[in-house]
PDB file of C-alpha atoms and ligand atoms in Angstrom:
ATOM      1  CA  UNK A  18    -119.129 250.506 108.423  1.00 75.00           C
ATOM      2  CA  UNK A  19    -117.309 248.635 105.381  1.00 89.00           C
ATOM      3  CA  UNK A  20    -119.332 248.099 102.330  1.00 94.00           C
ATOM      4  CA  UNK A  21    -120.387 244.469 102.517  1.00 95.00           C
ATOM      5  CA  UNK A  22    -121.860 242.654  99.450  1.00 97.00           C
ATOM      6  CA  UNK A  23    -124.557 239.933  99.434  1.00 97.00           C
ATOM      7  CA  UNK A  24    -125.390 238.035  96.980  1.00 97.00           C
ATOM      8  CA  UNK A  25    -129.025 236.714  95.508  1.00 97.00           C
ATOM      9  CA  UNK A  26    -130.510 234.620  93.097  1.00 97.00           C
ATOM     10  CA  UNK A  27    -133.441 232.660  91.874  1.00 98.00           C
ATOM     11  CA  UNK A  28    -133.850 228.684  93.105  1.00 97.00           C
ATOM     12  CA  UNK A  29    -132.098 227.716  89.890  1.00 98.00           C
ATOM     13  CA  UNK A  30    -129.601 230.226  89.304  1.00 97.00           C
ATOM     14  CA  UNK A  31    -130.062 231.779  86.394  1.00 98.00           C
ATOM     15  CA  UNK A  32    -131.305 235.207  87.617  1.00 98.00           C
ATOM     16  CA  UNK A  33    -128.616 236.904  90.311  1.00 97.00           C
ATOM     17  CA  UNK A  34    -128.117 240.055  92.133  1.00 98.00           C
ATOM     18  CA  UNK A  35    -125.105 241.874  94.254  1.00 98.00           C
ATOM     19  CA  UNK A  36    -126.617 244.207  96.755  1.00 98.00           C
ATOM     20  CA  UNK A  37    -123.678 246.026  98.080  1.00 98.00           C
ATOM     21  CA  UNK A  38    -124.673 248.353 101.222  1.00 97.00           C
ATOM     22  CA  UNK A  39    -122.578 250.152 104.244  1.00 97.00           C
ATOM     23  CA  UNK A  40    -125.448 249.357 106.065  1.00 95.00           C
ATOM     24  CA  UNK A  41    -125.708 246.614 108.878  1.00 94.00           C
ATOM     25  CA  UNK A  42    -128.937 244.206 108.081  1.00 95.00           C
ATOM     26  CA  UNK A  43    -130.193 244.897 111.677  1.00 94.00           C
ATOM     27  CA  UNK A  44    -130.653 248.567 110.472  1.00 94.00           C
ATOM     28  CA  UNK A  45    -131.972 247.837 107.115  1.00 95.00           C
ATOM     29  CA  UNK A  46    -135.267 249.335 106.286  1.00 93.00           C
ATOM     30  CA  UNK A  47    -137.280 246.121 105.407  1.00 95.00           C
ATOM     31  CA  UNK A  48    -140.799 246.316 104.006  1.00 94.00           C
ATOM     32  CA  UNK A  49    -143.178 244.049 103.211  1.00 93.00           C
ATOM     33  CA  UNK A  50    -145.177 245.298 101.021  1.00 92.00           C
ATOM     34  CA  UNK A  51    -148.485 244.550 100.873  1.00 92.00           C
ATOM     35  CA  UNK A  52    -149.845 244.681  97.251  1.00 90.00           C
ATOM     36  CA  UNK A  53    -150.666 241.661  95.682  1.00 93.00           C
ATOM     37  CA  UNK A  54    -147.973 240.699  93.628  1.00 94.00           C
ATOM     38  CA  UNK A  55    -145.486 241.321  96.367  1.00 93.00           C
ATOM     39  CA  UNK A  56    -148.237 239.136  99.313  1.00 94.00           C
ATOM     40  CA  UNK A  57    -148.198 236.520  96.683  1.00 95.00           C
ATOM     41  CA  UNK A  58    -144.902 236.190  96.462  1.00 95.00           C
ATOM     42  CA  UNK A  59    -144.294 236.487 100.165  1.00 94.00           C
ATOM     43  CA  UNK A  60    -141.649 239.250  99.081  1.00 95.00           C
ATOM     44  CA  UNK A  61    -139.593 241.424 101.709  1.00 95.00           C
ATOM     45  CA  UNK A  62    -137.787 244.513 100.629  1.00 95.00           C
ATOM     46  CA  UNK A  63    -134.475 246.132 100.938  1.00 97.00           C
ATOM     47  CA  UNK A  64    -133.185 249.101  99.316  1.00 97.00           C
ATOM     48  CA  UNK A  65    -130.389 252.116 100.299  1.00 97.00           C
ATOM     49  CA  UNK A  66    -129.827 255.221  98.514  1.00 97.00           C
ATOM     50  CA  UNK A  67    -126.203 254.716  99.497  1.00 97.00           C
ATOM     51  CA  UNK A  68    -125.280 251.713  97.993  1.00 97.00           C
ATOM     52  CA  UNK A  69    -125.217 249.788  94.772  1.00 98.00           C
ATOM     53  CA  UNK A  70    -127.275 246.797  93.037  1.00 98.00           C
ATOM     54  CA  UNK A  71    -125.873 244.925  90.163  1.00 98.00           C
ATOM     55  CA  UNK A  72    -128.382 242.109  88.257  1.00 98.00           C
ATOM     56  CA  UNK A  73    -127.082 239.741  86.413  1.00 97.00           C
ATOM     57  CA  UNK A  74    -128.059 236.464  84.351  1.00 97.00           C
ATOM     58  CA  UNK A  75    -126.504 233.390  83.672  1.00 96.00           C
ATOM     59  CA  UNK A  76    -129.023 232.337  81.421  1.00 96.00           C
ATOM     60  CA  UNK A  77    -130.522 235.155  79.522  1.00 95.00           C
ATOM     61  CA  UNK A  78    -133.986 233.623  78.159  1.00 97.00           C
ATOM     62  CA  UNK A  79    -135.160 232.511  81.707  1.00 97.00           C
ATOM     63  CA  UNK A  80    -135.058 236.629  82.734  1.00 98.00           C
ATOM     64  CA  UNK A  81    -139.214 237.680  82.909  1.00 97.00           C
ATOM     65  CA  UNK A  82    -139.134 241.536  83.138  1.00 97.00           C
ATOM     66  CA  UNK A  83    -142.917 241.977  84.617  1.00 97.00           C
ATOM     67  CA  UNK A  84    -144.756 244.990  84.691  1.00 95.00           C
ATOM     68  CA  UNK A  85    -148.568 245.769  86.638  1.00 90.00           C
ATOM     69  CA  UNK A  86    -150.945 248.292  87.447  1.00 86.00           C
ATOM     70  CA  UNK A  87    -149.170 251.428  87.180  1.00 85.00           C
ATOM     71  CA  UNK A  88    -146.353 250.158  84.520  1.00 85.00           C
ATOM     72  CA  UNK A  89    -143.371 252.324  86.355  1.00 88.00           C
ATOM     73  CA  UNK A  90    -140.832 249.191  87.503  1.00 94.00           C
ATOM     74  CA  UNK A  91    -139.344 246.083  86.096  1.00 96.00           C
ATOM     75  CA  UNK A  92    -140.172 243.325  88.436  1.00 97.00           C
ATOM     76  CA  UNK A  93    -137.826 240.860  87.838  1.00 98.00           C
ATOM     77  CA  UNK A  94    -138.912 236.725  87.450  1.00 98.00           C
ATOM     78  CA  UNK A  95    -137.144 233.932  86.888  1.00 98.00           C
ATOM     79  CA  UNK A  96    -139.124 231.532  83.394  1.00 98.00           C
ATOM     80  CA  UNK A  97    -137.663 228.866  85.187  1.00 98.00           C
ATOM     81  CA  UNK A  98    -138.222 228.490  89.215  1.00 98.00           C
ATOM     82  CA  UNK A  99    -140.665 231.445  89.314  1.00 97.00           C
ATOM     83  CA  UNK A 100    -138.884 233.070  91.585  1.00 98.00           C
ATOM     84  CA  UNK A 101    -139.052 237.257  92.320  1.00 98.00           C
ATOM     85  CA  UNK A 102    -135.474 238.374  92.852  1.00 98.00           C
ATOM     86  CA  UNK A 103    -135.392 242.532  92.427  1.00 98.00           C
ATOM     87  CA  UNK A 104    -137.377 245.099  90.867  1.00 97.00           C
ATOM     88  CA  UNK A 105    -135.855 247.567  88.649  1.00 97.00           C
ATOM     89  CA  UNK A 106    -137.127 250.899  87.874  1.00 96.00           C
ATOM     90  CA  UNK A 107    -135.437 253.460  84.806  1.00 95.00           C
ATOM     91  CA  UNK A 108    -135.770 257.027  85.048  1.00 93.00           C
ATOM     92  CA  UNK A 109    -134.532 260.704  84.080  1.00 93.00           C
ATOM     93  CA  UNK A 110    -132.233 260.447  87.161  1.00 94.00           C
ATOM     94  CA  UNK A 111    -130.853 256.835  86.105  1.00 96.00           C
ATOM     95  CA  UNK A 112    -131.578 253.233  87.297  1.00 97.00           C
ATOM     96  CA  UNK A 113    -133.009 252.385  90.615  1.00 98.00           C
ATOM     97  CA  UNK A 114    -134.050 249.019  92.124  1.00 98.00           C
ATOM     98  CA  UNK A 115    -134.569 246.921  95.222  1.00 97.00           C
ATOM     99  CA  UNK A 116    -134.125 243.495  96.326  1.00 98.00           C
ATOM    100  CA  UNK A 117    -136.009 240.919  97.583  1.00 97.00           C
ATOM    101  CA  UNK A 118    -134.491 239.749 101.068  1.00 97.00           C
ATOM    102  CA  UNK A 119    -135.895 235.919 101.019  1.00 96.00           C
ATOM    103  CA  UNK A 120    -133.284 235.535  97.844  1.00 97.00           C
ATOM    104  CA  UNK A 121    -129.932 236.211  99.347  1.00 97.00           C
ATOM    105  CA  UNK A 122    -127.950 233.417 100.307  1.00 93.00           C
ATOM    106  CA  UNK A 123    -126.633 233.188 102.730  1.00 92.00           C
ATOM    107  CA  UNK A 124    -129.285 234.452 104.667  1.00 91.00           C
ATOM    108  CA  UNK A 125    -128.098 237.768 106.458  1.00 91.00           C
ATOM    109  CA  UNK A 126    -127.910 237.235 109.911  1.00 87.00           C
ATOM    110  CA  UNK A 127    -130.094 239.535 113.042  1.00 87.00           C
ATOM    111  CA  UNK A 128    -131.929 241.185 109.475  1.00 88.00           C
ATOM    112  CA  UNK A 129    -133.969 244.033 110.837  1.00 88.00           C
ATOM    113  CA  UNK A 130    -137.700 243.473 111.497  1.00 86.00           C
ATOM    114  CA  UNK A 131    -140.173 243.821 108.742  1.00 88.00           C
ATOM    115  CA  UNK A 132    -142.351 247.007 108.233  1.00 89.00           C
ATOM    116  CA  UNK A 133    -145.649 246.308 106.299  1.00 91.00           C
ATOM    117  CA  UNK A 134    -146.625 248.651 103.830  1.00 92.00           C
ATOM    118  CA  UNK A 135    -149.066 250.004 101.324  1.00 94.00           C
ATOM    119  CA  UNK A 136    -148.240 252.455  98.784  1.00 92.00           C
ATOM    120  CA  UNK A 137    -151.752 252.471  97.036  1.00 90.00           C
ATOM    121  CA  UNK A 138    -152.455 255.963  97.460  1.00 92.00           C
ATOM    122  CA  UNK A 139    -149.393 257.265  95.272  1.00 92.00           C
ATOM    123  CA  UNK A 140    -149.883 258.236  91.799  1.00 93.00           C
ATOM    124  CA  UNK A 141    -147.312 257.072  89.087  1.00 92.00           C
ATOM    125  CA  UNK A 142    -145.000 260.333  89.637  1.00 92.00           C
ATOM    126  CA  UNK A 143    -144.896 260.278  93.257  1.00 94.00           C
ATOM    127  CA  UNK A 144    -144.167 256.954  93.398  1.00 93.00           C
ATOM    128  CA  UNK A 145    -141.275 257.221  90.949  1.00 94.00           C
ATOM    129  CA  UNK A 146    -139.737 260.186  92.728  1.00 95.00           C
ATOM    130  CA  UNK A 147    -139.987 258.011  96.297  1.00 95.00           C
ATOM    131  CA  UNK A 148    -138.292 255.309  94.531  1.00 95.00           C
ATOM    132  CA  UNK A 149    -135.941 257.603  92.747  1.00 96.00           C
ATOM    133  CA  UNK A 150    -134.895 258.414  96.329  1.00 96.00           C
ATOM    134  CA  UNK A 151    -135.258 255.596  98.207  1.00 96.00           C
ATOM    135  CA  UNK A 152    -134.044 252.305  95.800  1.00 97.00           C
ATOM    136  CA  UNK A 153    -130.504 251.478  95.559  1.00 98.00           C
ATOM    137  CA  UNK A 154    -129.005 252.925  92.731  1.00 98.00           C
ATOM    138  CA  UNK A 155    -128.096 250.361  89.686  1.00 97.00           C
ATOM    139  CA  UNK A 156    -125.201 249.953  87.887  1.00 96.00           C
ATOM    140  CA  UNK A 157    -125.356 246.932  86.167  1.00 95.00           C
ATOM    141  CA  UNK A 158    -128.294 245.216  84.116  1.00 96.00           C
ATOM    142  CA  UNK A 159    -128.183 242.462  81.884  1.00 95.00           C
ATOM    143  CA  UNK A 160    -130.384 244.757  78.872  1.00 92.00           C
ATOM    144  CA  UNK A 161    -129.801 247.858  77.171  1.00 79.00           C
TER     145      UNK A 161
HETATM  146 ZN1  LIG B 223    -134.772 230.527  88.497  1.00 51.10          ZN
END
């Protein structure tokens, strides 16, 4: 399979993301996860270990980096529309994030089905390493 981009953003623009993955979206491993930031925002997620996620702004004060309960990932809101594009996380082994699949437009087509999840039971350094693993590495962020 090619490398295929898709591109994301917020309802008003100012937040984007290029996911960039090998991977068909009928095989995509799509979670929704079920704490409550993510069931409030209705949020599905996408991540591969193979490919590459770029955020980006085009308008740098409307970027809300939001942090909860165990303070390990950036989740990423626009000031603006409100809306939850990617979640960023920053380790030893470099930067790591995901994507929210309701933000990328166009829409992939035959997108795989959605696995709920809970990942309550995991403890700040197993749930970096999983992420550290399993989130698409990041190459470009629009902070130091
Ligand atoms: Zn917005």
């Amino acid at each position: 399979m090619p490398r295929i981009e898709y591109a994301g953003r917020c309802h008003c623009g100012a937040i984007g993301c290029r996911y960039t993955t090998a991977r068909s979206p009928a095989d995509w491993s799509v979670h929704a996860c079920q704490c409550r930031f993510c069931r409030s925002h209705d949020a599905l997620s996408t991540s591969d270990p193979d490919g590459q996620l770029q955020i980006f702004v085009n308008d740098a004060v409307m970027l809300q980096r939001y942090r909860f309960a165990l303070m390990t990932a950036d989740f990423l809101l626009c000031r603006n529309c409100g809306v939850y594009t990617a979640a960023v996380i920053e380790s030893d082994a470099g930067r790591f994030g995901l994507i929210n699949t309701n933000v990328l437009s166009p829409a992939p087509e035959r997108i795989a089905v959605v696995a709920p999840i809970s990942y309550e039971d995991e403890n700040a350094s197993e749930r970096m390493i999983r992420r550290e693993q399993r989130w698409t590495p990041v190459t470009e962020v629009p902070w130091q």
